[in-house]
JSON list of C-alpha atoms and ligand atoms in Angstrom, two decimals:
[
{"chain": "W", "resi": 1, "resn": "UNK", "atom": "CA", "xyz": [-5.81, 5.47, -24.85]},
{"chain": "W", "resi": 2, "resn": "UNK", "atom": "CA", "xyz": [-3.28, 8.09, -25.85]},
{"chain": "W", "resi": 3, "resn": "UNK", "atom": "CA", "xyz": [0.15, 8.21, -24.28]},
{"chain": "W", "resi": 4, "resn": "UNK", "atom": "CA", "xyz": [2.05, 11.04, -22.70]},
{"chain": "W", "resi": 5, "resn": "UNK", "atom": "CA", "xyz": [-0.49, 13.79, -23.39]},
{"chain": "W", "resi": 6, "resn": "UNK", "atom": "CA", "xyz": [-0.12, 16.83, -21.16]},
{"chain": "W", "resi": 7, "resn": "UNK", "atom": "CA", "xyz": [-3.24, 17.21, -18.99]},
{"chain": "W", "resi": 8, "resn": "UNK", "atom": "CA", "xyz": [-2.19, 19.88, -16.46]},
{"chain": "W", "resi": 9, "resn": "UNK", "atom": "CA", "xyz": [0.97, 21.92, -17.02]},
{"chain": "W", "resi": 10, "resn": "UNK", "atom": "CA", "xyz": [3.33, 23.10, -14.28]},
{"chain": "W", "resi": 11, "resn": "UNK", "atom": "CA", "xyz": [2.13, 26.66, -14.80]},
{"chain": "W", "resi": 12, "resn": "UNK", "atom": "CA", "xyz": [-1.53, 25.69, -14.49]},
{"chain": "W", "resi": 13, "resn": "UNK", "atom": "CA", "xyz": [-0.79, 23.65, -11.35]},
{"chain": "W", "resi": 14, "resn": "UNK", "atom": "CA", "xyz": [0.83, 26.76, -9.83]},
{"chain": "W", "resi": 15, "resn": "UNK", "atom": "CA", "xyz": [-2.25, 28.83, -10.64]},
{"chain": "W", "resi": 16, "resn": "UNK", "atom": "CA", "xyz": [-4.61, 26.20, -9.22]},
{"chain": "W", "resi": 17, "resn": "UNK", "atom": "CA", "xyz": [-2.59, 25.97, -6.00]},
{"chain": "W", "resi": 18, "resn": "UNK", "atom": "CA", "xyz": [-2.67, 29.75, -5.57]},
{"chain": "W", "resi": 19, "resn": "UNK", "atom": "CA", "xyz": [-6.44, 29.91, -6.16]},
{"chain": "W", "resi": 20, "resn": "UNK", "atom": "CA", "xyz": [-7.18, 27.00, -3.84]},
{"chain": "W", "resi": 21, "resn": "UNK", "atom": "CA", "xyz": [-4.94, 28.30, -1.07]},
{"chain": "W", "resi": 22, "resn": "UNK", "atom": "CA", "xyz": [-6.79, 31.65, -1.20]},
{"chain": "W", "resi": 23, "resn": "UNK", "atom": "CA", "xyz": [-10.12, 29.84, -0.83]},
{"chain": "W", "resi": 24, "resn": "UNK", "atom": "CA", "xyz": [-8.85, 27.67, 2.02]},
{"chain": "W", "resi": 25, "resn": "UNK", "atom": "CA", "xyz": [-7.30, 30.66, 3.83]},
{"chain": "W", "resi": 26, "resn": "UNK", "atom": "CA", "xyz": [-10.62, 32.51, 3.64]},
{"chain": "W", "resi": 27, "resn": "UNK", "atom": "CA", "xyz": [-12.52, 29.43, 4.83]},
{"chain": "W", "resi": 28, "resn": "UNK", "atom": "CA", "xyz": [-10.47, 28.95, 7.99]},
{"chain": "W", "resi": 29, "resn": "UNK", "atom": "CA", "xyz": [-9.98, 32.69, 8.66]},
{"chain": "W", "resi": 30, "resn": "UNK", "atom": "CA", "xyz": [-7.78, 33.91, 11.51]},
{"chain": "W", "resi": 31, "resn": "UNK", "atom": "CA", "xyz": [-8.68, 31.15, 14.02]},
{"chain": "W", "resi": 32, "resn": "UNK", "atom": "CA", "xyz": [-7.93, 33.28, 17.07]},
{"chain": "W", "resi": 33, "resn": "UNK", "atom": "CA", "xyz": [-8.07, 31.07, 20.15]},
{"chain": "W", "resi": 34, "resn": "UNK", "atom": "CA", "xyz": [-8.79, 27.94, 18.11]},
{"chain": "W", "resi": 35, "resn": "UNK", "atom": "CA", "xyz": [-6.61, 24.82, 18.02]},
{"chain": "W", "resi": 36, "resn": "UNK", "atom": "CA", "xyz": [-4.44, 24.53, 14.90]},
{"chain": "W", "resi": 37, "resn": "UNK", "atom": "CA", "xyz": [-6.14, 23.04, 11.87]},
{"chain": "W", "resi": 38, "resn": "UNK", "atom": "CA", "xyz": [-5.09, 19.42, 11.39]},
{"chain": "W", "resi": 39, "resn": "UNK", "atom": "CA", "xyz": [-4.05, 19.04, 7.77]},
{"chain": "W", "resi": 40, "resn": "UNK", "atom": "CA", "xyz": [-4.24, 15.37, 6.88]},
{"chain": "W", "resi": 41, "resn": "UNK", "atom": "CA", "xyz": [-2.46, 14.35, 3.69]},
{"chain": "W", "resi": 42, "resn": "UNK", "atom": "CA", "xyz": [-3.32, 11.03, 2.04]},
{"chain": "W", "resi": 43, "resn": "UNK", "atom": "CA", "xyz": [-0.12, 9.13, 1.28]},
{"chain": "W", "resi": 44, "resn": "UNK", "atom": "CA", "xyz": [1.52, 8.27, -0.97]},
{"chain": "W", "resi": 45, "resn": "UNK", "atom": "CA", "xyz": [0.44, 10.40, -3.88]},
{"chain": "W", "resi": 46, "resn": "UNK", "atom": "CA", "xyz": [-0.26, 13.65, -2.01]},
{"chain": "W", "resi": 47, "resn": "UNK", "atom": "CA", "xyz": [3.30, 14.49, -1.05]},
{"chain": "W", "resi": 48, "resn": "UNK", "atom": "CA", "xyz": [4.01, 16.92, -3.93]},
{"chain": "W", "resi": 49, "resn": "UNK", "atom": "CA", "xyz": [0.67, 18.75, -3.88]},
{"chain": "W", "resi": 50, "resn": "UNK", "atom": "CA", "xyz": [0.63, 18.97, -0.08]},
{"chain": "W", "resi": 51, "resn": "UNK", "atom": "CA", "xyz": [4.12, 20.48, -0.03]},
{"chain": "W", "resi": 52, "resn": "UNK", "atom": "CA", "xyz": [3.07, 23.18, -2.51]},
{"chain": "W", "resi": 53, "resn": "UNK", "atom": "CA", "xyz": [-0.32, 23.83, -0.90]},
{"chain": "W", "resi": 54, "resn": "UNK", "atom": "CA", "xyz": [0.68, 24.17, 2.77]},
{"chain": "W", "resi": 55, "resn": "UNK", "atom": "CA", "xyz": [3.40, 26.69, 1.93]},
{"chain": "W", "resi": 56, "resn": "UNK", "atom": "CA", "xyz": [0.63, 29.02, 0.75]},
{"chain": "W", "resi": 57, "resn": "UNK", "atom": "CA", "xyz": [-1.66, 28.53, 3.74]},
{"chain": "W", "resi": 58, "resn": "UNK", "atom": "CA", "xyz": [-1.50, 31.24, 6.40]},
{"chain": "W", "resi": 59, "resn": "UNK", "atom": "CA", "xyz": [-3.34, 29.79, 9.41]},
{"chain": "W", "resi": 60, "resn": "UNK", "atom": "CA", "xyz": [-1.82, 27.79, 12.24]},
{"chain": "W", "resi": 61, "resn": "UNK", "atom": "CA", "xyz": [-1.75, 24.08, 11.42]},
{"chain": "W", "resi": 62, "resn": "UNK", "atom": "CA", "xyz": [-0.38, 20.69, 12.27]},
{"chain": "W", "resi": 63, "resn": "UNK", "atom": "CA", "xyz": [0.42, 18.38, 9.38]},
{"chain": "W", "resi": 64, "resn": "UNK", "atom": "CA", "xyz": [-0.21, 14.67, 9.67]},
{"chain": "W", "resi": 65, "resn": "UNK", "atom": "CA", "xyz": [-0.54, 11.82, 7.23]},
{"chain": "W", "resi": 66, "resn": "UNK", "atom": "CA", "xyz": [-2.78, 8.87, 6.69]},
{"chain": "W", "resi": 67, "resn": "UNK", "atom": "CA", "xyz": [-2.05, 6.12, 4.21]},
{"chain": "W", "resi": 68, "resn": "UNK", "atom": "CA", "xyz": [-4.84, 4.49, 2.32]},
{"chain": "W", "resi": 69, "resn": "UNK", "atom": "CA", "xyz": [-4.95, 2.11, -0.54]},
{"chain": "W", "resi": 70, "resn": "UNK", "atom": "CA", "xyz": [-8.03, 1.36, -2.59]},
{"chain": "W", "resi": 71, "resn": "UNK", "atom": "CA", "xyz": [-6.50, -0.25, -5.60]},
{"chain": "W", "resi": 72, "resn": "UNK", "atom": "CA", "xyz": [-7.36, -3.85, -6.35]},
{"chain": "W", "resi": 73, "resn": "UNK", "atom": "CA", "xyz": [-4.61, -3.64, -8.96]},
{"chain": "W", "resi": 74, "resn": "UNK", "atom": "CA", "xyz": [-2.34, -0.81, -10.10]},
{"chain": "W", "resi": 75, "resn": "UNK", "atom": "CA", "xyz": [-5.03, 1.07, -12.04]},
{"chain": "W", "resi": 76, "resn": "UNK", "atom": "CA", "xyz": [-8.56, 0.38, -10.89]},
{"chain": "W", "resi": 77, "resn": "UNK", "atom": "CA", "xyz": [-10.05, 1.21, -7.54]},
{"chain": "W", "resi": 78, "resn": "UNK", "atom": "CA", "xyz": [-11.49, -1.78, -5.71]},
{"chain": "W", "resi": 79, "resn": "UNK", "atom": "CA", "xyz": [-13.87, 0.42, -3.70]},
{"chain": "W", "resi": 80, "resn": "UNK", "atom": "CA", "xyz": [-12.49, -1.30, -0.65]},
{"chain": "W", "resi": 81, "resn": "UNK", "atom": "CA", "xyz": [-10.31, 1.27, 1.09]},
{"chain": "W", "resi": 82, "resn": "UNK", "atom": "CA", "xyz": [-7.74, -0.06, 3.53]},
{"chain": "W", "resi": 83, "resn": "UNK", "atom": "CA", "xyz": [-6.07, 2.21, 6.04]},
{"chain": "W", "resi": 84, "resn": "UNK", "atom": "CA", "xyz": [-2.39, 1.27, 6.15]},
{"chain": "W", "resi": 85, "resn": "UNK", "atom": "CA", "xyz": [-1.04, 4.07, 8.37]},
{"chain": "W", "resi": 86, "resn": "UNK", "atom": "CA", "xyz": [-2.93, 6.29, 10.81]},
{"chain": "W", "resi": 87, "resn": "UNK", "atom": "CA", "xyz": [-2.18, 9.78, 12.12]},
{"chain": "W", "resi": 88, "resn": "UNK", "atom": "CA", "xyz": [-0.16, 9.82, 15.33]},
{"chain": "W", "resi": 89, "resn": "UNK", "atom": "CA", "xyz": [-2.23, 12.55, 17.03]},
{"chain": "W", "resi": 90, "resn": "UNK", "atom": "CA", "xyz": [-5.80, 12.40, 18.31]},
{"chain": "W", "resi": 91, "resn": "UNK", "atom": "CA", "xyz": [-8.48, 13.81, 15.98]},
{"chain": "W", "resi": 92, "resn": "UNK", "atom": "CA", "xyz": [-10.87, 14.43, 18.89]},
{"chain": "W", "resi": 93, "resn": "UNK", "atom": "CA", "xyz": [-12.31, 17.97, 18.68]},
{"chain": "W", "resi": 94, "resn": "UNK", "atom": "CA", "xyz": [-10.04, 18.95, 15.76]},
{"chain": "W", "resi": 95, "resn": "UNK", "atom": "CA", "xyz": [-10.84, 20.82, 12.55]},
{"chain": "W", "resi": 96, "resn": "UNK", "atom": "CA", "xyz": [-9.48, 18.46, 9.92]},
{"chain": "W", "resi": 97, "resn": "UNK", "atom": "CA", "xyz": [-8.61, 19.38, 6.36]},
{"chain": "W", "resi": 98, "resn": "UNK", "atom": "CA", "xyz": [-8.10, 16.20, 4.33]},
{"chain": "W", "resi": 99, "resn": "UNK", "atom": "CA", "xyz": [-5.88, 16.74, 1.29]},
{"chain": "W", "resi": 100, "resn": "UNK", "atom": "CA", "xyz": [-5.53, 14.49, -1.72]},
{"chain": "W", "resi": 101, "resn": "UNK", "atom": "CA", "xyz": [-4.25, 15.07, -5.24]},
{"chain": "W", "resi": 102, "resn": "UNK", "atom": "CA", "xyz": [-7.13, 13.46, -7.12]},
{"chain": "W", "resi": 103, "resn": "UNK", "atom": "CA", "xyz": [-10.67, 12.26, -6.46]},
{"chain": "W", "resi": 104, "resn": "UNK", "atom": "CA", "xyz": [-11.76, 9.45, -8.73]},
{"chain": "W", "resi": 105, "resn": "UNK", "atom": "CA", "xyz": [-14.48, 7.03, -7.54]},
{"chain": "W", "resi": 106, "resn": "UNK", "atom": "CA", "xyz": [-14.65, 8.99, -4.25]},
{"chain": "W", "resi": 107, "resn": "UNK", "atom": "CA", "xyz": [-14.23, 5.90, -2.05]},
{"chain": "W", "resi": 108, "resn": "UNK", "atom": "CA", "xyz": [-10.94, 7.07, -0.52]},
{"chain": "W", "resi": 109, "resn": "UNK", "atom": "CA", "xyz": [-12.20, 10.49, 0.60]},
{"chain": "W", "resi": 110, "resn": "UNK", "atom": "CA", "xyz": [-15.58, 9.14, 1.62]},
{"chain": "W", "resi": 111, "resn": "UNK", "atom": "CA", "xyz": [-14.01, 6.44, 3.79]},
{"chain": "W", "resi": 112, "resn": "UNK", "atom": "CA", "xyz": [-11.40, 8.76, 5.31]},
{"chain": "W", "resi": 113, "resn": "UNK", "atom": "CA", "xyz": [-13.99, 11.46, 6.09]},
{"chain": "W", "resi": 114, "resn": "UNK", "atom": "CA", "xyz": [-16.01, 8.84, 7.94]},
{"chain": "W", "resi": 115, "resn": "UNK", "atom": "CA", "xyz": [-12.84, 7.72, 9.73]},
{"chain": "W", "resi": 116, "resn": "UNK", "atom": "CA", "xyz": [-12.20, 11.32, 10.91]},
{"chain": "W", "resi": 117, "resn": "UNK", "atom": "CA", "xyz": [-15.80, 11.66, 12.10]},
{"chain": "W", "resi": 118, "resn": "UNK", "atom": "CA", "xyz": [-15.57, 8.38, 14.00]},
{"chain": "W", "resi": 119, "resn": "UNK", "atom": "CA", "xyz": [-12.35, 9.61, 15.63]},
{"chain": "W", "resi": 120, "resn": "UNK", "atom": "CA", "xyz": [-14.23, 12.68, 16.93]},
{"chain": "W", "resi": 121, "resn": "UNK", "atom": "CA", "xyz": [-13.16, 15.45, 14.53]},
{"chain": "W", "resi": 122, "resn": "UNK", "atom": "CA", "xyz": [-15.12, 18.66, 15.14]},
{"chain": "W", "resi": 123, "resn": "UNK", "atom": "CA", "xyz": [-15.18, 19.63, 11.47]},
{"chain": "W", "resi": 124, "resn": "UNK", "atom": "CA", "xyz": [-14.00, 17.94, 8.29]},
{"chain": "W", "resi": 125, "resn": "UNK", "atom": "CA", "xyz": [-13.31, 19.54, 4.92]},
{"chain": "W", "resi": 126, "resn": "UNK", "atom": "CA", "xyz": [-11.41, 18.18, 1.96]},
{"chain": "W", "resi": 127, "resn": "UNK", "atom": "CA", "xyz": [-9.25, 19.65, -0.77]},
{"chain": "W", "resi": 128, "resn": "UNK", "atom": "CA", "xyz": [-8.22, 17.93, -4.00]},
{"chain": "W", "resi": 129, "resn": "UNK", "atom": "CA", "xyz": [-6.26, 19.29, -6.92]},
{"chain": "W", "resi": 130, "resn": "UNK", "atom": "CA", "xyz": [-7.99, 17.19, -9.58]},
{"chain": "W", "resi": 131, "resn": "UNK", "atom": "CA", "xyz": [-11.48, 15.79, -9.91]},
{"chain": "W", "resi": 132, "resn": "UNK", "atom": "CA", "xyz": [-12.17, 12.92, -12.31]},
{"chain": "W", "resi": 133, "resn": "UNK", "atom": "CA", "xyz": [-15.90, 13.44, -11.78]},
{"chain": "W", "resi": 134, "resn": "UNK", "atom": "CA", "xyz": [-17.12, 11.02, -14.47]},
{"chain": "W", "resi": 135, "resn": "UNK", "atom": "CA", "xyz": [-15.80, 8.12, -12.41]},
{"chain": "W", "resi": 136, "resn": "UNK", "atom": "CA", "xyz": [-17.60, 8.93, -9.16]},
{"chain": "W", "resi": 137, "resn": "UNK", "atom": "CA", "xyz": [-19.25, 5.95, -7.44]},
{"chain": "W", "resi": 138, "resn": "UNK", "atom": "CA", "xyz": [-20.22, 7.63, -4.17]},
{"chain": "W", "resi": 139, "resn": "UNK", "atom": "CA", "xyz": [-21.87, 11.00, -3.62]},
{"chain": "W", "resi": 140, "resn": "UNK", "atom": "CA", "xyz": [-18.88, 12.93, -2.30]},
{"chain": "W", "resi": 141, "resn": "UNK", "atom": "CA", "xyz": [-18.10, 16.59, -3.01]},
{"chain": "W", "resi": 142, "resn": "UNK", "atom": "CA", "xyz": [-14.81, 18.02, -1.75]},
{"chain": "W", "resi": 143, "resn": "UNK", "atom": "CA", "xyz": [-15.10, 21.60, -0.45]},
{"chain": "W", "resi": 144, "resn": "UNK", "atom": "CA", "xyz": [-12.06, 22.69, -2.50]},
{"chain": "W", "resi": 145, "resn": "UNK", "atom": "CA", "xyz": [-11.28, 21.47, -6.02]},
{"chain": "W", "resi": 146, "resn": "UNK", "atom": "CA", "xyz": [-8.53, 22.70, -8.34]},
{"chain": "W", "resi": 147, "resn": "UNK", "atom": "CA", "xyz": [-10.16, 21.57, -11.58]},
{"chain": "W", "resi": 148, "resn": "UNK", "atom": "CA", "xyz": [-11.96, 18.68, -13.19]},
{"chain": "W", "resi": 149, "resn": "UNK", "atom": "CA", "xyz": [-10.15, 16.41, -15.65]},
{"chain": "W", "resi": 150, "resn": "UNK", "atom": "CA", "xyz": [-11.43, 13.98, -18.22]},
{"chain": "W", "resi": 151, "resn": "UNK", "atom": "CA", "xyz": [-11.63, 10.27, -17.56]},
{"chain": "W", "resi": 152, "resn": "UNK", "atom": "CA", "xyz": [-8.05, 9.26, -18.40]},
{"chain": "W", "resi": 153, "resn": "UNK", "atom": "CA", "xyz": [-5.44, 7.60, -16.23]},
{"chain": "W", "resi": 154, "resn": "UNK", "atom": "CA", "xyz": [-2.86, 10.18, -15.22]},
{"chain": "W", "resi": 155, "resn": "UNK", "atom": "CA", "xyz": [0.61, 10.25, -13.73]},
{"chain": "W", "resi": 156, "resn": "UNK", "atom": "CA", "xyz": [3.01, 12.90, -12.47]},
{"chain": "W", "resi": 157, "resn": "UNK", "atom": "CA", "xyz": [2.94, 15.54, -9.71]},
{"chain": "W", "resi": 158, "resn": "UNK", "atom": "CA", "xyz": [2.90, 12.76, -7.10]},
{"chain": "W", "resi": 159, "resn": "UNK", "atom": "CA", "xyz": [0.45, 10.51, -8.96]},
{"chain": "W", "resi": 160, "resn": "UNK", "atom": "CA", "xyz": [1.79, 7.16, -10.03]},
{"chain": "W", "resi": 161, "resn": "UNK", "atom": "CA", "xyz": [0.94, 4.62, -12.63]},
{"chain": "W", "resi": 162, "resn": "UNK", "atom": "CA", "xyz": [2.13, 1.22, -11.52]},
{"chain": "W", "resi": 163, "resn": "UNK", "atom": "CA", "xyz": [4.61, 2.89, -9.16]},
{"chain": "W", "resi": 164, "resn": "UNK", "atom": "CA", "xyz": [6.23, 5.19, -11.73]},
{"chain": "W", "resi": 165, "resn": "UNK", "atom": "CA", "xyz": [6.10, 8.88, -12.76]},
{"chain": "W", "resi": 166, "resn": "UNK", "atom": "CA", "xyz": [5.47, 10.46, -9.34]},
{"chain": "W", "resi": 167, "resn": "UNK", "atom": "CA", "xyz": [8.48, 12.73, -9.81]},
{"chain": "W", "resi": 168, "resn": "UNK", "atom": "CA", "xyz": [7.25, 14.36, -13.04]},
{"chain": "W", "resi": 169, "resn": "UNK", "atom": "CA", "xyz": [6.44, 18.03, -12.41]},
{"chain": "W", "resi": 170, "resn": "UNK", "atom": "CA", "xyz": [3.26, 18.12, -14.56]},
{"chain": "W", "resi": 171, "resn": "UNK", "atom": "CA", "xyz": [0.30, 15.75, -15.00]},
{"chain": "W", "resi": 172, "resn": "UNK", "atom": "CA", "xyz": [0.13, 13.54, -18.10]},
{"chain": "W", "resi": 173, "resn": "UNK", "atom": "CA", "xyz": [-2.25, 10.91, -19.36]},
{"chain": "W", "resi": 174, "resn": "UNK", "atom": "CA", "xyz": [-0.81, 7.62, -20.39]},
{"chain": "W", "resi": 175, "resn": "UNK", "atom": "CA", "xyz": [-1.83, 4.20, -21.56]},
{"chain": "W", "resi": 176, "resn": "UNK", "atom": "CA", "xyz": [-2.70, 1.62, -18.94]},
{"chain": "W", "resi": 177, "resn": "UNK", "atom": "CA", "xyz": [-0.99, -1.02, -21.05]},
{"chain": "W", "resi": 178, "resn": "UNK", "atom": "CA", "xyz": [2.29, 0.68, -21.79]},
{"chain": "W", "resi": 179, "resn": "UNK", "atom": "CA", "xyz": [2.88, 3.79, -19.72]},
{"chain": "W", "resi": 180, "resn": "UNK", "atom": "CA", "xyz": [5.23, 6.15, -21.48]},
{"chain": "W", "resi": 181, "resn": "UNK", "atom": "CA", "xyz": [5.78, 9.77, -20.55]},
{"chain": "B", "resi": 1, "resn": "LIG", "atom": "P1", "xyz": [-10.71, 7.06, -5.41]},
{"chain": "B", "resi": 1, "resn": "LIG", "atom": "O1", "xyz": [-10.78, 6.39, -4.08]},
{"chain": "B", "resi": 1, "resn": "LIG", "atom": "O2", "xyz": [-11.18, 6.16, -6.52]},
{"chain": "B", "resi": 1, "resn": "LIG", "atom": "O3", "xyz": [-11.37, 8.41, -5.44]},
{"chain": "B", "resi": 1, "resn": "LIG", "atom": "O4", "xyz": [-9.17, 7.24, -5.75]},
{"chain": "B", "resi": 1, "resn": "LIG", "atom": "C1", "xyz": [-8.41, 8.21, -5.18]},
{"chain": "B", "resi": 1, "resn": "LIG", "atom": "C2", "xyz": [-6.96, 7.80, -5.11]},
{"chain": "B", "resi": 1, "resn": "LIG", "atom": "O5", "xyz": [-6.59, 7.01, -6.21]},
{"chain": "B", "resi": 1, "resn": "LIG", "atom": "C3", "xyz": [-6.11, 9.06, -5.12]},
{"chain": "B", "resi": 1, "resn": "LIG", "atom": "O6", "xyz": [-5.39, 9.13, -3.89]},
{"chain": "B", "resi": 1, "resn": "LIG", "atom": "C4", "xyz": [-5.18, 8.90, -6.29]},
{"chain": "B", "resi": 1, "resn": "LIG", "atom": "O7", "xyz": [-3.85, 8.95, -5.83]},
{"chain": "B", "resi": 1, "resn": "LIG", "atom": "C5", "xyz": [-5.47, 7.55, -6.89]},
{"chain": "B", "resi": 1, "resn": "LIG", "atom": "N1", "xyz": [-5.83, 7.72, -8.32]},
{"chain": "B", "resi": 1, "resn": "LIG", "atom": "C6", "xyz": [-7.05, 7.89, -8.84]},
{"chain": "B", "resi": 1, "resn": "LIG", "atom": "N2", "xyz": [-6.99, 8.06, -10.17]},
{"chain": "B", "resi": 1, "resn": "LIG", "atom": "C7", "xyz": [-5.67, 8.01, -10.48]},
{"chain": "B", "resi": 1, "resn": "LIG", "atom": "C8", "xyz": [-4.93, 8.17, -11.72]},
{"chain": "B", "resi": 1, "resn": "LIG", "atom": "O8", "xyz": [-5.47, 8.39, -12.81]},
{"chain": "B", "resi": 1, "resn": "LIG", "atom": "N3", "xyz": [-3.58, 8.06, -11.62]},
{"chain": "B", "resi": 1, "resn": "LIG", "atom": "C9", "xyz": [-2.93, 7.82, -10.44]},
{"chain": "B", "resi": 1, "resn": "LIG", "atom": "N4", "xyz": [-3.57, 7.70, -9.28]},
{"chain": "B", "resi": 1, "resn": "LIG", "atom": "C10", "xyz": [-4.93, 7.79, -9.30]},
{"chain": "B", "resi": 2, "resn": "LIG", "atom": "MG1", "xyz": [-3.42, 8.62, -3.80]}
]
């Protein structure tokens, strides 16, 4: 696998965030008389994308986090999603927008959507910046997708490889064996 190849530049990320925020703003509309949308970011990797996205959303919202881990090791999803931290507000009757940076096998979003339904959410939609569609193991389609990417392991813009590279402003591919950016 190649190392340090640019997959999504800072400029492209900006464009994707603007396009997605327009779609999400149209989807939720003005929400007169409705409770605030509950935006639920999936820790840890979502923190950069969520910060950029919510600053372009125009409807009333509350922002909460959930922490999930599906990795058997640092690079490959185990398919067994564990919830490590739960939102501190009730999801009962809420319109929930789940946000993640990347959908890969789909287990994380599939499991967390079911979690929100079980907790009584009134509606559930999900938004992801990147879609590694070739890796999908469950039939899950987020309502809002920035763009698809090829099947390479990526780091940067919040995404980590073995705990590193989250702080990089763009998204790069790198080798699983010797990550170098
Ligand atoms: P899924 O459950 O397999 O769809 O994996 C989704 C989660 O795994 C996301 O929250 C990502 O943060 C993480 N993930 C998936 N692929 C990558 C990658 O290539 N680099 C870093 N993190 C990834
Ligand atoms: Mg993640």
